Each structure stands twice: as C-alpha cells, then as structure tokens.
Coordinates of C-alpha atoms and ligand atoms in Angstrom, one line a residue:
X1 CA 0.0 0.0 0.0
X2 CA 2.7 2.5 1.1
X3 CA 5.5 2.9 -1.4
X4 CA 8.9 2.5 0.3
X5 CA 10.0 6.1 0.0
X6 CA 12.1 7.3 3.0
X7 CA 11.6 11.0 2.3
X8 CA 8.3 12.2 3.9
X9 CA 7.5 15.0 1.4
X10 CA 8.0 12.7 -1.6
X11 CA 6.1 9.9 0.2
X12 CA 3.2 12.2 0.9
X13 CA 3.2 13.4 -2.7
X14 CA 3.5 10.1 -4.4
X15 CA 1.0 8.1 -2.3
X16 CA -2.2 7.2 -4.2
X17 CA -5.2 5.3 -2.8
X18 CA -6.1 2.1 -4.6
X19 CA -9.6 1.2 -3.6
X20 CA -11.0 -1.9 -5.5
X21 CA -14.6 -2.0 -6.6
X22 CA -15.3 -4.9 -4.1
X23 CA -13.7 -5.3 -0.8
X24 CA -14.5 -7.3 2.2
X25 CA -12.6 -7.0 5.4
X26 CA -13.1 -10.6 6.3
X27 CA -11.9 -12.0 3.1
X28 CA -8.9 -9.7 3.2
X29 CA -7.7 -10.7 6.6
X30 CA -8.3 -14.5 6.3
X31 CA -9.2 -16.1 3.0
X32 CA -6.7 -14.1 1.0
X33 CA -3.7 -15.4 3.1
X34 CA -5.3 -18.9 3.4
X35 CA -5.0 -19.2 -0.4
X36 CA -1.5 -17.9 -0.6
X37 CA 0.2 -19.3 2.4
X38 CA -2.2 -21.6 4.4
X39 CA 0.2 -22.6 7.1
X40 CA 1.2 -19.0 8.0
X41 CA 0.5 -18.3 11.6
X42 CA -2.1 -15.4 12.1
X43 CA -2.6 -15.5 15.8
X44 CA -0.6 -16.6 18.9
X45 CA -2.3 -16.7 22.2
X46 CA -0.1 -15.9 25.2
X47 CA -1.0 -18.1 28.2
X48 CA 0.6 -17.2 31.6
X49 CA 1.4 -20.8 32.2
X50 CA 3.5 -20.9 29.0
X51 CA 1.1 -23.1 26.9
X52 CA 0.8 -20.7 24.1
X53 CA -1.4 -21.7 21.2
X54 CA -1.2 -20.8 17.5
X55 CA -3.7 -20.4 14.7
X56 CA -2.9 -20.7 11.0
X57 CA -4.6 -18.7 8.3
X58 CA -6.1 -21.9 6.9
X59 CA -7.9 -22.6 10.2
X60 CA -8.8 -19.0 10.6
X61 CA -10.3 -18.8 7.1
X62 CA -12.1 -22.2 7.6
X63 CA -13.5 -21.4 11.0
X64 CA -14.7 -17.9 10.2
X65 CA -16.4 -19.2 7.1
X66 CA -18.1 -21.9 9.1
X67 CA -19.1 -19.3 11.6
X68 CA -20.5 -17.0 9.0
X69 CA -22.6 -20.0 7.7
X70 CA -23.6 -20.8 11.3
X71 CA -24.9 -17.2 11.8
X72 CA -26.7 -17.3 8.5
X73 CA -28.3 -20.7 9.5
X74 CA -29.7 -18.8 12.5
X75 CA -31.2 -16.1 10.3
X76 CA -28.7 -13.4 11.0
X77 CA -28.3 -11.6 7.7
X78 CA -26.6 -8.8 5.9
X79 CA -26.7 -5.4 7.6
X80 CA -27.7 -6.8 11.0
X81 CA -25.5 -5.7 14.1
X82 CA -23.7 -8.6 15.7
X83 CA -21.9 -7.7 19.0
X84 CA -18.7 -9.2 19.9
X85 CA -18.2 -9.1 23.7
X86 CA -15.0 -11.2 24.1
X87 CA -11.4 -10.7 25.3
X88 CA -8.5 -10.9 22.9
X89 CA -8.3 -14.4 21.5
X90 CA -9.0 -16.6 18.5
X91 CA -12.7 -16.5 19.0
X92 CA -12.9 -12.8 18.8
X93 CA -10.9 -12.6 15.6
X94 CA -13.0 -15.4 14.1
X95 CA -16.2 -13.7 15.0
X96 CA -15.0 -10.5 13.4
X97 CA -14.0 -12.2 10.1
X98 CA -17.2 -14.1 10.0
X99 CA -19.4 -11.2 10.5
X100 CA -17.7 -9.2 7.7
X101 CA -17.9 -12.2 5.3
X102 CA -21.7 -12.4 6.1
X103 CA -22.1 -8.9 5.2
X104 CA -23.4 -8.0 8.6
X105 CA -22.1 -5.3 10.9
X106 CA -19.6 -6.1 13.7
X107 CA -20.2 -4.2 17.0
X108 CA -17.2 -4.8 19.3
X109 CA -18.0 -4.2 23.0
X110 CA -15.5 -4.2 25.8
X111 CA -15.7 -6.8 28.5
X112 CA -15.0 -4.1 31.1
X113 CA -18.5 -2.5 30.4
X114 CA -21.0 -2.7 33.2
X115 CA -24.6 -3.7 32.5
X116 CA -25.7 -0.1 31.9
X117 CA -23.0 0.6 29.4
X118 CA -23.8 -2.6 27.6
X119 CA -27.5 -2.2 27.6
X120 CA -27.1 1.4 26.2
X121 CA -24.9 0.2 23.2
X122 CA -26.9 -3.0 22.5
X123 CA -30.2 -1.2 22.5
X124 CA -29.0 1.9 20.5
X125 CA -27.5 -0.4 17.9
X126 CA -30.5 -2.8 17.8
X127 CA -28.1 -5.8 18.0
X128 CA -29.5 -9.1 16.6
X129 CA -26.9 -11.3 18.1
X130 CA -24.2 -11.3 20.6
X131 CA -21.0 -13.5 20.7
X132 CA -19.7 -13.6 24.2
X133 CA -18.1 -15.8 27.0
X134 CA -19.5 -16.7 30.4
X135 CA -18.6 -13.2 31.9
X136 CA -20.6 -11.4 29.3
X137 CA -23.3 -14.0 29.5
X138 CA -23.9 -13.1 33.2
X139 CA -24.1 -9.5 32.5
X140 CA -26.3 -10.0 29.5
X141 CA -28.7 -12.2 31.6
X142 CA -29.5 -9.1 33.7
X143 CA -30.5 -7.0 30.7
X144 CA -31.8 -9.4 28.1
X145 CA -35.5 -8.5 28.8
X146 CA -34.6 -4.9 27.7
X147 CA -33.3 -6.1 24.4
X148 CA -36.2 -7.2 22.2
X149 CA -34.2 -7.2 19.0
X150 CA -31.6 -9.6 20.4
X151 CA -32.5 -13.0 19.0
X152 CA -29.2 -15.0 19.4
X153 CA -26.6 -15.4 22.0
X154 CA -23.5 -17.4 21.0
X155 CA -21.4 -18.6 23.8
X156 CA -17.7 -19.3 23.6
X157 CA -17.5 -21.9 26.4
X158 CA -17.4 -25.6 26.7
X159 CA -20.6 -25.9 28.8
X160 CA -24.1 -25.0 27.6
X161 CA -26.3 -22.3 29.0
X162 CA -30.0 -22.1 28.5
X163 CA -31.0 -19.8 25.6
X164 CA -27.6 -19.9 23.9
X165 CA -25.8 -21.8 21.2
X166 CA -22.2 -22.9 21.4
X167 CA -19.5 -21.0 19.5
X168 CA -17.9 -24.4 18.8
X169 CA -21.0 -25.8 17.1
X170 CA -21.4 -22.7 15.0
X171 CA -17.8 -22.7 13.9
X172 CA -17.6 -26.3 13.0
X173 CA -18.6 -27.8 9.7
X174 CA -17.2 -27.6 6.3
X175 CA -15.9 -24.0 6.5
X176 CA -17.3 -23.3 3.0
X177 CA -19.2 -20.0 2.7
X178 CA -19.6 -17.7 -0.3
X179 CA -18.7 -14.3 1.3
X180 CA -20.9 -11.4 0.6
X181 CA -19.6 -9.3 -2.3
X182 CA -19.4 -6.1 -0.5
X183 CA -18.5 -2.7 -1.8
X184 CA -16.0 -0.5 0.0
X185 CA -18.7 1.7 1.2
X186 CA -21.1 -1.0 2.5
X187 CA -21.3 -0.9 6.3
X188 CA -19.0 -3.4 8.0
X189 CA -18.3 -2.2 11.6
X190 CA -19.7 0.0 14.2
X191 CA -17.6 1.3 17.1
X192 CA -18.9 3.5 19.9
X193 CA -16.7 6.5 20.7
X194 CA -15.1 6.4 24.1
X195 CA -17.7 8.8 25.7
X196 CA -15.2 11.2 27.0
X197 CA -17.0 14.3 26.2
X198 CA -20.7 13.1 26.5
X199 CA -22.8 9.9 25.7
X200 CA -20.9 7.5 23.3
X201 CA -21.9 7.7 19.7
X202 CA -22.0 4.8 17.2
X203 CA -19.5 5.5 14.5
X204 CA -20.5 3.3 11.5
X205 CA -17.8 2.4 9.0
X206 CA -17.6 0.8 5.6
X207 CA -15.3 -2.1 4.6
X208 CA -13.0 0.5 3.2
X209 CA -12.1 1.6 6.7
X210 CA -9.4 -1.1 6.8
X211 CA -7.8 0.1 3.6
X212 CA -8.0 3.7 5.0
X213 CA -5.9 2.6 7.9
X214 CA -3.1 1.0 6.0
X215 CA -0.8 3.9 5.0
X216 CA -0.8 5.6 8.3
X217 CA -0.2 2.3 10.0
X218 CA 2.8 1.3 7.7
X219 CA 4.1 4.8 8.1
X220 CA 4.5 4.7 11.9
X221 CA 5.5 1.1 12.0
X222 CA 8.3 1.8 9.5
X223 CA 7.1 -0.1 6.4
X224 CA 5.6 -3.1 8.2
X225 CA 5.6 -5.9 7.2
X226 CA 9.3 -6.6 7.7
X227 CA 10.6 -10.1 8.3
X228 CA 10.1 -11.2 11.9
X229 CA 7.4 -8.6 12.7
X230 CA 4.9 -9.6 15.4
X231 CA 2.2 -7.3 16.8
X232 CA 0.7 -7.0 20.2
X233 CA -1.4 -4.4 22.0
X234 CA -2.6 -4.3 25.6
X235 CA -5.6 -2.3 24.3
X236 CA -8.9 -4.1 24.1
X237 CA -9.7 -5.1 20.6
X238 CA -13.2 -3.7 21.2
X239 CA -11.7 -0.2 21.0
X240 CA -10.8 1.4 17.6
X241 CA -7.3 1.5 19.0
X242 CA -7.0 -2.2 19.5
X243 CA -8.9 -3.3 16.5
X244 CA -7.8 -0.8 13.8
X245 CA -4.4 0.2 15.0
X246 CA -3.2 -3.4 15.7
X247 CA -5.4 -6.4 15.0
X248 CA -6.9 -6.0 11.5
X249 CA -4.1 -4.2 9.7
X250 CA -1.6 -6.8 11.0
X251 CA -3.7 -9.7 9.8
X252 CA -4.1 -7.9 6.5
X253 CA -0.3 -7.8 6.1
X254 CA 0.2 -11.3 7.3
X255 CA 1.9 -10.2 10.4
X256 CA 1.1 -12.6 13.4
X257 CA -0.8 -10.9 16.2
X258 CA -0.2 -11.9 19.8
X259 CA -3.4 -12.1 21.8
X260 CA -3.3 -12.0 25.6
X261 CA -5.9 -12.7 28.2
X262 CA -8.1 -9.9 29.7
X263 CA -6.9 -8.8 33.0
X264 CA -6.2 -5.6 34.9
X265 CA -3.1 -4.0 33.2
X266 CA 0.0 -5.3 34.8
X267 CA 3.3 -3.8 33.9
X268 CA 5.4 -7.0 34.6
X269 CA 3.0 -9.2 32.8
X270 CA 3.2 -6.8 29.8
X271 CA 6.9 -7.1 29.7
X272 CA 6.7 -10.9 30.0
X273 CA 4.4 -11.0 27.0
X274 CA 6.7 -8.9 24.9
X275 CA 9.7 -11.0 25.9
X276 CA 8.2 -14.5 25.6
X277 CA 6.1 -13.9 22.5
X278 CA 9.1 -12.0 20.9
X279 CA 6.8 -8.9 20.2
X280 CA 8.4 -6.7 17.6
X281 CA 5.7 -4.2 17.1
X282 CA 3.2 -2.7 19.5
X283 CA 0.4 -0.2 19.9
X284 CA 0.6 1.1 23.5
X285 CA -1.6 4.0 24.4
X286 CA -0.1 6.7 26.5
X287 CA -1.9 5.6 29.8
X288 CA -0.5 2.1 29.4
X289 CA 3.1 3.4 28.6
X290 CA 2.8 5.5 31.8
X291 CA 1.9 2.4 33.8
X292 CA 4.9 0.5 32.4
X293 CA 7.1 3.1 34.1
X294 CA 6.6 1.4 37.4
X295 CA 9.2 -1.3 36.2
X296 CA 12.6 0.1 36.6
X297 CA 15.3 -0.6 34.0
X298 CA 13.0 -3.2 32.1
X299 CA 15.8 -3.9 29.6
X300 CA 18.0 -5.4 32.3
X301 CA 15.1 -7.7 33.4
X302 CA 13.5 -8.6 30.1
X303 CA 14.9 -9.3 26.7
X304 CA 13.0 -6.8 24.5
X305 CA 13.1 -6.9 20.7
X306 CA 10.7 -4.2 19.9
X307 CA 11.2 -2.6 16.5
X308 CA 8.3 -0.2 16.4
X309 CA 5.9 1.2 18.9
X310 CA 2.9 3.4 18.1
X311 CA 0.9 5.4 20.6
X312 CA -2.3 7.4 20.4
X313 CA -5.6 8.1 22.0
X314 CA -4.3 10.8 24.4
X315 CA -1.3 13.2 24.4
X316 CA 1.9 11.2 24.8
X317 CA 3.9 14.0 26.2
X318 CA 7.7 14.5 26.1
X319 CA 8.3 12.9 29.5
X320 CA 6.8 9.5 28.4
X321 CA 8.5 9.6 25.0
X322 CA 11.9 10.2 26.7
X323 CA 11.3 7.5 29.3
X324 CA 10.3 4.9 26.5
X325 CA 13.5 5.8 24.5
X326 CA 15.7 5.1 27.5
X327 CA 13.8 2.2 29.1
X328 CA 12.4 0.4 26.1
X329 CA 15.1 1.3 23.5
X330 CA 12.6 2.5 21.0
X331 CA 11.3 5.9 19.9
X332 CA 7.7 5.8 20.2
X333 CA 5.8 7.1 17.1
X334 CA 2.8 9.1 18.4
X335 CA -0.1 9.4 16.1
X336 CA -3.6 11.0 16.2
X337 CA -7.0 10.0 15.2
X338 CA -10.5 9.3 16.5
X339 CA -13.1 6.6 16.1
X340 CA -14.7 8.5 13.4
X341 CA -11.5 9.0 11.4
X342 CA -8.3 7.3 12.6
X343 CA -4.6 7.7 12.0
X344 CA -4.7 10.9 10.1
X345 CA -1.7 12.5 11.8
X346 CA 1.3 10.5 12.5
X347 CA 5.0 10.5 13.5
X348 CA 7.4 8.1 12.1
X349 CA 10.5 8.2 14.2
X350 CA 12.4 5.8 12.0
X351 CA 11.9 8.3 9.1
X352 CA 12.8 11.3 11.2
X353 CA 9.3 12.6 11.2
X354 CA 8.9 13.4 14.9
X355 CA 9.1 16.4 17.0
X356 CA 9.0 16.6 20.8
X357 CA 5.5 17.4 21.9
X358 CA 3.9 17.0 18.4
X359 CA 1.7 14.3 17.2
X360 CA 3.4 14.2 13.8
X361 CA 2.5 15.3 10.2
X362 CA -0.5 14.5 8.0
X363 CA -0.3 10.7 7.3
X364 CA 0.1 9.8 3.6
X365 CA -3.3 9.8 2.0
X366 CA -4.9 12.2 4.3
X367 CA -5.6 16.0 4.0
X368 CA -5.5 17.6 7.4
X369 CA -5.6 21.2 8.3
X370 CA -6.4 23.7 11.2
X371 CA -9.5 25.5 10.3
X372 CA -11.8 28.2 11.8
X373 CA -15.4 28.1 12.5
X374 CA -16.3 28.9 8.8
X375 CA -14.1 26.1 7.4
X376 CA -11.3 28.5 6.4
X377 CA -7.8 27.0 6.5
X378 CA -5.6 28.9 9.1
X379 CA -2.1 29.7 8.6
X380 CA 0.7 27.9 10.5
X381 CA 1.1 28.9 14.1
X382 CA -2.6 29.6 14.7
X383 CA -4.7 27.5 17.1
X384 CA -7.9 26.2 15.5
X385 CA -10.0 23.1 14.9
X386 CA -8.2 20.0 13.6
X387 CA -10.1 18.9 10.5
X388 CA -9.8 16.2 7.8
X389 CA -11.1 16.7 4.3
X390 CA -13.5 14.3 2.6
X391 CA -13.5 12.0 0.8
X392 CA -11.2 9.9 2.7
X393 CA -11.5 6.1 2.9
X394 CA -10.7 6.0 6.6
X395 CA -13.6 8.3 7.4
X396 CA -16.8 7.0 9.0
X397 CA -20.0 6.7 7.0
X398 CA -22.0 8.6 9.7
X399 CA -23.2 8.3 13.2
X400 CA -25.7 5.5 13.8
X401 CA -29.2 6.6 13.3
X402 CA -28.2 10.2 14.0
X403 CA -28.3 12.3 10.8
X404 CA -28.2 15.5 12.8
X405 CA -25.0 14.7 14.7
X406 CA -23.4 13.5 11.4
X407 CA -24.2 16.7 9.7
X408 CA -23.0 18.8 12.6
X409 CA -19.6 17.1 12.3
X410 CA -18.9 18.7 8.9
X411 CA -18.2 22.3 7.8
X412 CA -18.3 21.9 4.0
X413 CA -15.9 19.1 3.1
X414 CA -14.1 19.4 6.3
X415 CA -14.8 16.8 9.0
X416 CA -14.3 18.6 12.4
X417 CA -12.7 16.6 15.2
X418 CA -13.8 18.6 18.3
X419 CA -10.1 19.0 19.0
X420 CA -8.0 22.2 19.0
X421 CA -4.5 22.1 17.6
X422 CA -1.9 24.0 15.9
X423 CA 0.3 23.3 12.8
X424 CA 3.8 24.8 12.5
X425 CA 5.7 25.9 9.3
X426 CA 7.0 22.4 8.8
X427 CA 3.6 20.7 8.9
X428 CA 3.9 19.3 12.5
X429 CA 0.6 19.2 14.4
X430 CA 0.5 19.8 18.1
X431 CA -2.6 19.0 20.1
X432 CA -4.0 21.8 22.2
X433 CA -6.9 20.3 23.8
X434 CA -10.4 19.2 23.1
X435 CA -12.9 22.0 22.5
X436 CA -14.5 21.6 25.9
X437 CA -11.2 21.2 27.8
X438 CA -9.6 24.4 26.6
X439 CA -9.2 26.6 29.6
X440 CA -9.9 30.5 29.3
X441 CA -8.0 32.5 32.0
X442 CA -7.4 36.2 32.1
X443 CA -8.0 36.4 28.4
X444 CA -5.6 33.5 27.5
X445 CA -6.6 30.2 26.0
X446 CA -4.8 27.4 27.6
X447 CA -4.6 23.8 26.5
X448 CA -4.5 21.3 29.3
X449 CA -2.0 19.0 27.6
X450 CA 1.1 21.1 28.0
X451 CA 0.4 21.7 31.8
X452 CA -0.3 17.9 32.2
X453 CA 2.9 17.1 30.4
X454 CA 4.8 19.5 32.6
X455 CA 3.2 18.1 35.8
X456 CA 4.0 14.5 34.7
X457 CA 7.7 15.5 34.7
X458 CA 7.7 16.5 38.4
X459 CA 9.4 13.7 40.3
X460 CA 6.5 13.4 42.9
X461 CA 3.7 13.1 40.3
X462 CA 2.3 9.9 38.9
X463 CA -0.7 11.2 37.0
X464 CA -2.2 14.7 36.6
X465 CA -5.2 16.4 34.8
X466 CA -5.7 20.1 34.4
X467 CA -9.2 21.8 34.1
X468 CA -10.6 25.3 34.2
X469 CA -12.4 26.2 37.5
X470 CA -14.8 29.1 37.2
X471 CA -13.4 32.2 38.8
X472 CA -15.1 35.6 39.1
X473 CA -11.9 37.6 38.4
X474 CA -10.2 35.6 35.7
X475 CA -13.2 33.7 34.0
X476 CA -11.4 30.5 34.9
X477 CA -8.3 29.5 36.8
X478 CA -6.3 26.4 36.1
X479 CA -7.0 23.7 38.7
X480 CA -4.9 20.5 38.7
X481 CA -5.8 17.1 40.0
X482 CA -2.8 15.2 40.9
X483 CA -2.2 11.5 41.8
X484 CA 1.2 11.4 43.8
X485 CA 3.7 8.7 43.5
X486 CA 3.4 6.0 46.3
X487 CA 5.1 7.3 49.5
X488 CA 4.9 11.0 48.7
X489 CA 3.0 13.0 51.4
X490 CA 0.3 15.3 50.2
X491 CA 0.3 18.7 51.7
X492 CA 0.9 22.4 51.2
X493 CA 4.7 22.1 50.8
X494 CA 4.3 19.5 48.1
X495 CA 1.7 21.6 46.3
X496 CA 3.9 24.7 46.4
X497 CA 6.7 22.7 45.0
X498 CA 4.6 21.4 42.1
X499 CA 3.3 24.9 41.5
X500 CA 6.8 26.4 41.2
X501 CA 7.8 23.5 38.9
X502 CA 5.2 24.5 36.4
X503 CA 5.8 28.3 37.0
X504 CA 9.4 27.9 36.2
X505 CA 8.8 25.9 33.0
X506 CA 5.7 27.2 31.4
X507 CA 4.3 30.7 31.0
X508 CA 3.1 32.5 34.2
X509 CA -0.5 32.3 33.2
X510 CA -0.4 28.6 32.9
X511 CA 0.5 27.4 36.3
X512 CA -2.3 25.8 38.4
X513 CA -3.4 28.2 41.0
X514 CA -5.1 25.3 42.8
X515 CA -3.9 21.7 43.3
X516 CA -6.0 18.9 44.6
X517 CA -4.4 15.6 45.6
X518 CA -6.6 12.6 44.7
X519 CA -6.1 8.8 44.8
X520 CA -7.0 8.3 41.1
X521 CA -8.4 10.2 38.1
X522 CA -11.7 9.2 36.4
X523 CA -10.8 7.2 33.3
X524 CA -12.8 5.8 30.5
X525 CA -12.5 1.9 29.9
X526 CA -9.8 2.8 27.2
X527 CA -7.9 4.7 29.8
X528 CA -8.6 8.3 28.9
X529 CA -9.0 11.0 31.5
X530 CA -12.6 12.2 31.7
X531 CA -11.9 15.9 32.3
X532 CA -15.6 16.6 32.0
X533 CA -16.2 15.1 35.4
X534 CA -13.2 16.9 37.0
X535 CA -14.6 20.2 35.5
X536 CA -18.0 19.5 37.0
X537 CA -16.3 18.9 40.4
X538 CA -14.4 22.1 40.1
X539 CA -17.5 24.0 39.1
X540 CA -19.5 22.7 42.1
X541 CA -16.6 23.8 44.4
X542 CA -16.7 27.2 42.8
X543 CA -20.5 27.5 43.3
X544 CA -20.2 26.4 46.9
X545 CA -17.4 28.9 47.6
X546 CA -19.5 31.7 46.2
X547 CA -22.4 30.6 48.4
X548 CA -24.5 29.8 45.4
Ligands
ATP601 P1 -16.3 10.9 22.7 O1 -16.1 11.3 21.3 O2 -17.4 10.0 23.0 O3 -16.2 12.1 23.7 P2 -13.5 10.2 22.5 O4 -13.3 11.4 21.7 O5 -12.5 10.0 23.6 O6 -14.9 10.0 23.1 P3 -12.2 8.3 20.7 O7 -12.7 8.3 19.4 O8 -11.8 7.1 21.3 O9 -13.4 8.8 21.7 O10 -10.9 9.3 21.0 C1 -10.5 10.2 20.0 C2 -10.0 11.4 20.7 O11 -8.8 11.1 21.5 C3 -9.5 12.5 19.7 O12 -10.5 13.3 19.3 C4 -8.6 13.3 20.7 O13 -9.3 14.2 21.5 C5 -7.9 12.2 21.6 N1 -6.6 11.8 21.0 C6 -6.3 10.8 20.0 N2 -5.0 10.8 19.7 C7 -4.4 11.8 20.4 C8 -3.1 12.3 20.5 N3 -2.0 11.7 19.9 N4 -2.9 13.3 21.3 C9 -3.9 13.9 22.1 N5 -5.2 13.5 22.0 C10 -5.4 12.5 21.2
MG602 MG1 -14.6 12.1 20.1

C-alpha cells in the first residue's frame, strides 16, 4: 500500500489510494492469506502458564467461514448488528472475520463495560446477536429483557447455557461459505466513541475503513511488514485503537498478532508478554506506557526485541517519550485519530518525522488542516479546529441513526474533530486540547495537555489532569488534580513545590493556582482521563465557595 520512500515529502506526494470495486474485510484478513500461504501463523495466544497456542490462516479462514454459515443458518443476515463481547483471542478474531464475510455489521464491545454501558450500546445499535463468554453472558442475563431485538446469543465456552448456542458448534462444519460481495462503502463495523465528552456515539464504518488505515499504520511502523514482525497491543480489541491500530491491519499484512488474556493491566505481565512472544511491534496507548514506568530498567530484566511502537488516544507527552526511549530502547511514534476518522496525523520516528510534543504530520493519503469556524484553513502557528477533508476512505459513514450529529460534524468538506490544535511551518501538528477542555483564563486560551505534560515531569507526580475552574476575576483558573507517587505525602509544601515547577517551566498564566491531591483520576475503559467530570467537580466547588 505504502511505497517505500524514505523522504516524507516525496512519500506524501507520491501516495495514491487504490480502492477496489469490491472489498470485504473478512476475506482480506483471512481467505486471501489462506489461499496464498495456508500454514502461515495469524494469531498466537499468550498463556501465563506458558502453553501458548497458534492459529494458522487456513484454520482462521475455515472457522470464520463456518461461523458465517452458522450465523446465516440462525437467520442473522446482511446489515444486522452482531456484537462481539470477548477478550483478545481466537474467538474474537474469528467472529470479526465471520461477520464481515456475512455482510453483517460487527459491533465490538469491551468486557469491562458494566450492565448499563452494555444495555445502552446494544439497545442503541439494535443488535440481533451477541457473541460472548461466560462473563458477558452473566451481564447479559440481567438485561436481556430490555433487548427485544436480540435473537441469538453465541457462547464461547465448553458448557451449555440455556438460551444460547455454542461457538464451537457454530464454527464447526465444512468451512465453505460464499462471502458477501461487499463494496468498500457498505457498512461493516460500528464502534462507539469512548464517551469522554458526552454519551458515546456509534460511528458506522464501511469495509473501506481497513484500507484507510493502512498507509498511516505502515508509516509509523516503518514499512511493516518486515521479516520477523509480530504485533501486540494491551488495548482491548473492542476499542478502535486495539482493532484498527493493531489487529486488523496486521492480519491484512500477514503479520502474526499476539493475543493476551483480559486482566487488569500489569506492567510486569506486559513485559513478560513482549519477551516471551518476541513482540516486535506494538500499539501502546499513553496511559499504558505510563503504567509501564513502574518497572525500573526493564531492559535489564527482560529481553525486549521491539522494533516499532505506536501510541495514540491521548497526548503522549515528552516525558513519556523520553522514558520509552531510554527504558524500552525505541522511539515511540505518536499518532492521532478518532473513532470517526483514525490515524490521520502520525509521527514516524524511523523516518525522522517526529518532533517533541507534536503528534506528527499529515499521514500519507490524508488531507489535514487547522480551520476556523467557517471552514477556512488557518495559517501555521494559529490555534484552531483540527479537520480532515473528505472524501477519505478512513472516514466514517456517519453516526448510527443520528443524521443530525453527522451533519454537525462537517463544515463543507471538512470533518471537524472537536479538537483544537496548531500546525507549524514544517507541517507538524500539536494537540492543544479538546474544544471543551480548553481553559480560558485572564484572556488566555490554555490547552491542558502542556500543563499535564509538565506536571508529569515532576518527580513526585504519577498522573495529573488540568481543568478550568470558574473564577469571578479571571473567568477560569487552572486547577490540577494530581495523583502522587506512592510514599509522597500530600500537603501544602508538596503543592507549592509542584506549582513552582510549572511556573518555572511554562508561561506564568499557565501554572495551576489550585492543586488537589486525589487517589485516582476518572478514566474511560480505554484509559482516557474524563476531564468533564473533574470540571464539574471544580465548578461545584466554585459554586459552593461563592455561596450559590
Ligand atoms: P467521545 O467522542 O465519545 O467524547 P473520545 O473522543 O475520547 O470520546 P475516541 O474516538 O476514542 O473517543 O478518541 C478520539 C480522541 O482522542 C481524539 O478526538 C482526541 O481528543 C484524543 N486523541 C487521540 N490521539 C491523540 C493524541 N495523539 N494526542 C492527544 N489527543 C489524542
Ligand atoms: Mg470524540
């Protein structure tokens, strides 16, 4: 997909999309390789006891075809939503490929979701079927009465449960299935946004979405596939990050993907996986990278063979980038995207496309700009809305059953992102903050990321978030919520030290006038800080203080 040109400007100029008339994600990630190289390994499952299992493309293709046939036999048809509520593993990948081959719409859901989150998404999507395990089954049992459209529950377990059919029975059989002859724009996949700024929205994607990811993916993984490449991500495959920044594009390129059991993120376990499975390529979101820091000098303890690491979903920050360079021995390529339109800005450290604090440049194939409220492109150095120009194969088809929200997302041919950013003369984009997170203080507009990055560099700070707190004099003041490292005492002295740290490094108007020490920050299931909740907390404090 991506021509092997090492010079960014030439690469960007030379890249051309080649979108075929028919394209089916399921066929592209399984049958295509099964025909070419059936014994090739597509998935390897890490097991903590050392009994790792492998799946070949031949078996992947056969089982996903059988499963597609099984779904069809249960009257699940083209265009219907089939939820996948499974941890990383063979079953989840097989279910994905099967649903695409059937021409149905895959709806990945995170196992971390509680019953309310599940009910909201299943109801909103009108899911006809759910593929899950016993943990999902238990949660589903509590809400099944609220889901009249749900007709089929497939259980990936040995034992049978009432009202379900077994995954194994559905994926058995001949494995012959005529895949739906889908067009690139036919719906394939629906992923709910993370719900950081409000209720999550269903972003509907066509089969083309996988093709749309390929150039940006190959760009930051330095022309993957290379011999010996092997991909792993600690991110849930139910999230756009895990599915589209790791699983599907790797399978497309014939690069084996390591799956690992769902559990609370554990830094030592993560290093064990990278070592034992000889992981060479990884997608590790900033939150997970920051958690890895708890292991000191990991390269003295684990044999790491990482070639490329990509990171996105939140601002990476210089501190974490520098830590990774020293501790992991790789320069992390930060990139940027959203569920609606992913990997559109990217660094490529191996190509020298990287700048401290920046997310990178427009990824090959994508037109990205900073625009104003009227859709006019702003000159370098001006803060404005990050926007992507349509048509773009990676762009969503629209929000699920929400014409209005879809329309509101566009100004002419520019898709707005809800994010503020700035581009420099060289074409590097820097993230400033989400629209709602930008702080207005004494006439200045302040992005929280820079303050948070600075706070993260303080030796006592583990995690930090900055929000605007309403203030009668200054409109807002910067308030920081800080989680201290274990063993550090909270108190006025510590707060003063942290305040001075920021004052000495950033502009005077950016330092947090108030600091609150907290045990944890509110995070989405994908590990993003929900500043909205902190802002509400700060606003309530301000109201209480003014007696209103
Ligand atoms: P919702 O849209 O429901 O509020 P969300 O925007 O968090 O949730 P996602 O689509 O998962 O849902 O996240 C995309 C957002 O993540 C981007 O719009 C941006 O705000 C943030 N993001 C992604 N990559 C980066 C990055 N490299 N630096 C800073 N922020 C990033
Ligand atoms: Mg969003």
